[in-house]
Each structure stands twice: as structure tokens, then as C-alpha cells.
Amino acid sequence: MTISAVVPLLNEEESLRELYRRLSENLNSEGSWEIIFIDDGSTDGSLEVLKNLHAEDPRVRVISFRKNYGKSAALNAGFDAAQGRYVITLDADLQDDPAEIPNLVSKLEEGFDLVSGWKRKRHDPISKTIPSRLFN
């Protein structure tokens, strides 16, 4: 297994199919891969969408928490389950661009131990922008 994409999520029903499409589109050029979605206690239809994606593509793996334990716990569960040589984390809200994966993998294959990306332009709603500016 070359790449494990670890995706923690909470109530992202609307974005999951598009995220899967964009991830698989970009991972297909990188060898063998898996996507591990960690549903952190969603109360919408996220888990049902994930189960359908898994039924359509066995490279999609689903971990489901009965209640919300937080992003750190979800990431830890994903890391424990990951089988890839490289592990990539992305948020499920499409703020992280899966098209950057080949660039990140390229740097890892050059010998870097860790590669990190950041958003140049965010598309957050005002409800996230104001608290972020106040506390970061």
C-alpha cells in the first residue's frame, strides 16, 4: 500500500461524495491507496454515505464513533488503521485540495520525512473566520 488518506469528519454528508471523487481522481496516479474516513459521531447522513462508498469501492474504509470524541481521537484511530507507506490527512469539508497530493508525495519520495501544506486562500464562513482570528 502506497498511500493512506486519513479523513476525520463530523456531519459532512453533503461533501463526502465530491471529496471521494476528487481524492480517488488524484490518488489513482500514485499507486495503491486507501481512504480511511473516521466519522466522529455524525448526526446527519454521513455514515450512510460512507457505507455506500465502501460498498462501491473496497479501498474506502470506514471507522465510526458512536459519539463525538474530537478530531484528535479521530485522527489517532485513522493513524492506527492506516496501512500505507505514506499517510496524508485531509479535512472532509473540501478546504484541503486533493490535487496537491501528487506534489506532497513527490517531496516524500525525494527523501523528506515530513511534508506539510497550508491554505493560501480559505473559504470559511464568517462563523469560523472571526473565532479563528481572535484565538489564533
Coordinates of C-alpha atoms in Angstrom, one line a residue:
M1 CA 0.0 0.0 0.0
T2 CA 1.5 3.3 -1.0
I3 CA -0.9 6.0 0.4
S4 CA -3.4 6.1 3.2
A5 CA -5.6 9.2 3.2
V6 CA -7.0 9.7 6.7
V7 CA -10.1 11.9 6.8
P8 CA -11.8 12.8 10.1
L9 CA -15.3 14.2 9.8
L10 CA -18.4 15.3 11.6
N11 CA -21.6 16.0 9.8
E12 CA -20.2 16.3 6.3
E13 CA -22.9 14.4 4.4
E14 CA -23.1 17.0 1.6
S15 CA -19.4 17.0 0.8
L16 CA -18.4 13.3 1.1
R17 CA -19.2 12.1 -2.5
E18 CA -17.3 15.0 -4.0
L19 CA -14.4 14.6 -1.7
Y20 CA -14.2 10.9 -2.6
R21 CA -14.3 11.7 -6.3
R22 CA -11.5 14.2 -6.0
L23 CA -9.4 12.1 -3.8
S24 CA -9.7 9.0 -5.9
E25 CA -9.0 11.1 -9.0
N26 CA -5.7 12.3 -7.6
L27 CA -4.7 9.1 -5.8
N28 CA -5.1 6.9 -8.9
S29 CA -1.8 8.2 -10.3
E30 CA 0.1 7.4 -7.0
G31 CA -0.1 3.6 -6.9
S32 CA -2.1 1.6 -4.4
W33 CA -4.2 3.6 -1.9
E34 CA -6.9 3.6 0.7
I35 CA -9.1 6.3 2.1
I36 CA -9.9 6.0 5.8
F37 CA -12.9 8.0 6.8
I38 CA -13.4 8.5 10.5
D39 CA -17.0 9.5 11.4
D40 CA -16.7 11.3 14.7
G41 CA -20.3 10.8 15.9
S42 CA -22.1 12.5 13.0
T43 CA -25.9 13.1 13.4
D44 CA -26.6 13.7 9.7
G45 CA -26.4 11.1 7.0
S46 CA -22.6 11.0 6.8
L47 CA -22.3 7.4 8.0
E48 CA -24.8 6.1 5.4
V49 CA -22.9 7.9 2.6
L50 CA -19.7 6.4 3.8
K51 CA -21.2 2.9 3.9
N52 CA -22.3 3.3 0.3
L53 CA -18.9 4.5 -0.8
H54 CA -17.3 1.4 0.9
A55 CA -19.8 -0.9 -0.9
E56 CA -18.9 0.8 -4.2
D57 CA -15.1 0.8 -3.6
P58 CA -13.4 -1.5 -1.1
R59 CA -10.4 0.9 -0.9
V60 CA -12.7 3.1 1.2
R61 CA -12.6 2.1 4.9
V62 CA -14.9 3.5 7.5
I63 CA -14.4 3.9 11.2
S64 CA -17.5 5.1 13.1
F65 CA -17.6 6.6 16.6
R66 CA -21.0 6.4 18.4
K67 CA -20.4 9.9 19.9
N68 CA -18.1 12.8 19.2
Y69 CA -14.7 12.3 20.7
G70 CA -12.9 15.2 18.8
K71 CA -10.6 15.5 15.8
S72 CA -7.5 14.2 17.7
A73 CA -9.2 10.9 18.6
A74 CA -10.5 10.5 15.1
L75 CA -7.0 11.1 13.6
N76 CA -5.5 8.7 16.1
A77 CA -8.0 6.0 15.0
G78 CA -7.2 6.7 11.4
F79 CA -3.4 6.5 12.0
D80 CA -3.8 3.2 13.8
A81 CA -5.8 1.8 10.9
A82 CA -3.5 3.2 8.1
Q83 CA -1.6 0.6 6.1
G84 CA 0.1 3.0 3.6
R85 CA 3.8 3.8 3.3
Y86 CA 2.7 7.5 3.3
V87 CA -0.2 8.9 5.4
I88 CA -2.0 12.0 4.3
T89 CA -4.6 13.8 6.4
L90 CA -7.3 16.0 5.0
D91 CA -10.4 17.7 6.3
A92 CA -13.7 16.5 4.9
D93 CA -15.0 20.0 4.1
L94 CA -13.1 20.3 0.8
Q95 CA -10.9 23.1 2.2
D96 CA -7.8 20.9 1.5
D97 CA -7.3 20.4 -2.2
P98 CA -6.7 16.7 -3.1
A99 CA -4.9 17.9 -6.3
E100 CA -2.0 18.8 -4.1
I101 CA -1.4 15.1 -3.1
P102 CA 0.9 14.3 -6.0
N103 CA 3.1 17.3 -5.0
L104 CA 3.3 16.2 -1.4
V105 CA 4.1 12.6 -2.4
S106 CA 6.8 13.8 -4.7
K107 CA 8.5 15.6 -1.8
L108 CA 8.3 12.5 0.3
E109 CA 9.8 10.4 -2.4
E110 CA 12.7 12.9 -2.6
G111 CA 13.5 11.8 1.0
F112 CA 11.7 14.3 3.2
D113 CA 10.5 12.8 6.4
L114 CA 7.5 15.1 6.7
V115 CA 5.7 17.3 4.3
S116 CA 3.1 19.9 5.2
G117 CA 0.8 22.1 3.1
W118 CA -1.2 25.2 4.0
K119 CA -4.1 27.0 2.5
R120 CA -3.4 30.2 0.6
K121 CA -7.0 31.3 0.4
R122 CA -9.6 29.9 2.7
H123 CA -13.3 29.7 2.0
D124 CA -14.5 29.6 5.6
P125 CA -17.9 31.0 6.7
I126 CA -17.8 34.1 9.0
S127 CA -18.7 31.8 11.9
K128 CA -15.3 30.3 11.6
T129 CA -13.3 33.3 10.4
I130 CA -14.0 35.6 13.4
P131 CA -13.1 33.0 16.2
S132 CA -10.1 31.9 14.2
R133 CA -8.7 35.5 14.0
L134 CA -9.5 36.1 17.7
F135 CA -7.8 32.9 19.0
N136 CA -5.0 32.1 16.6

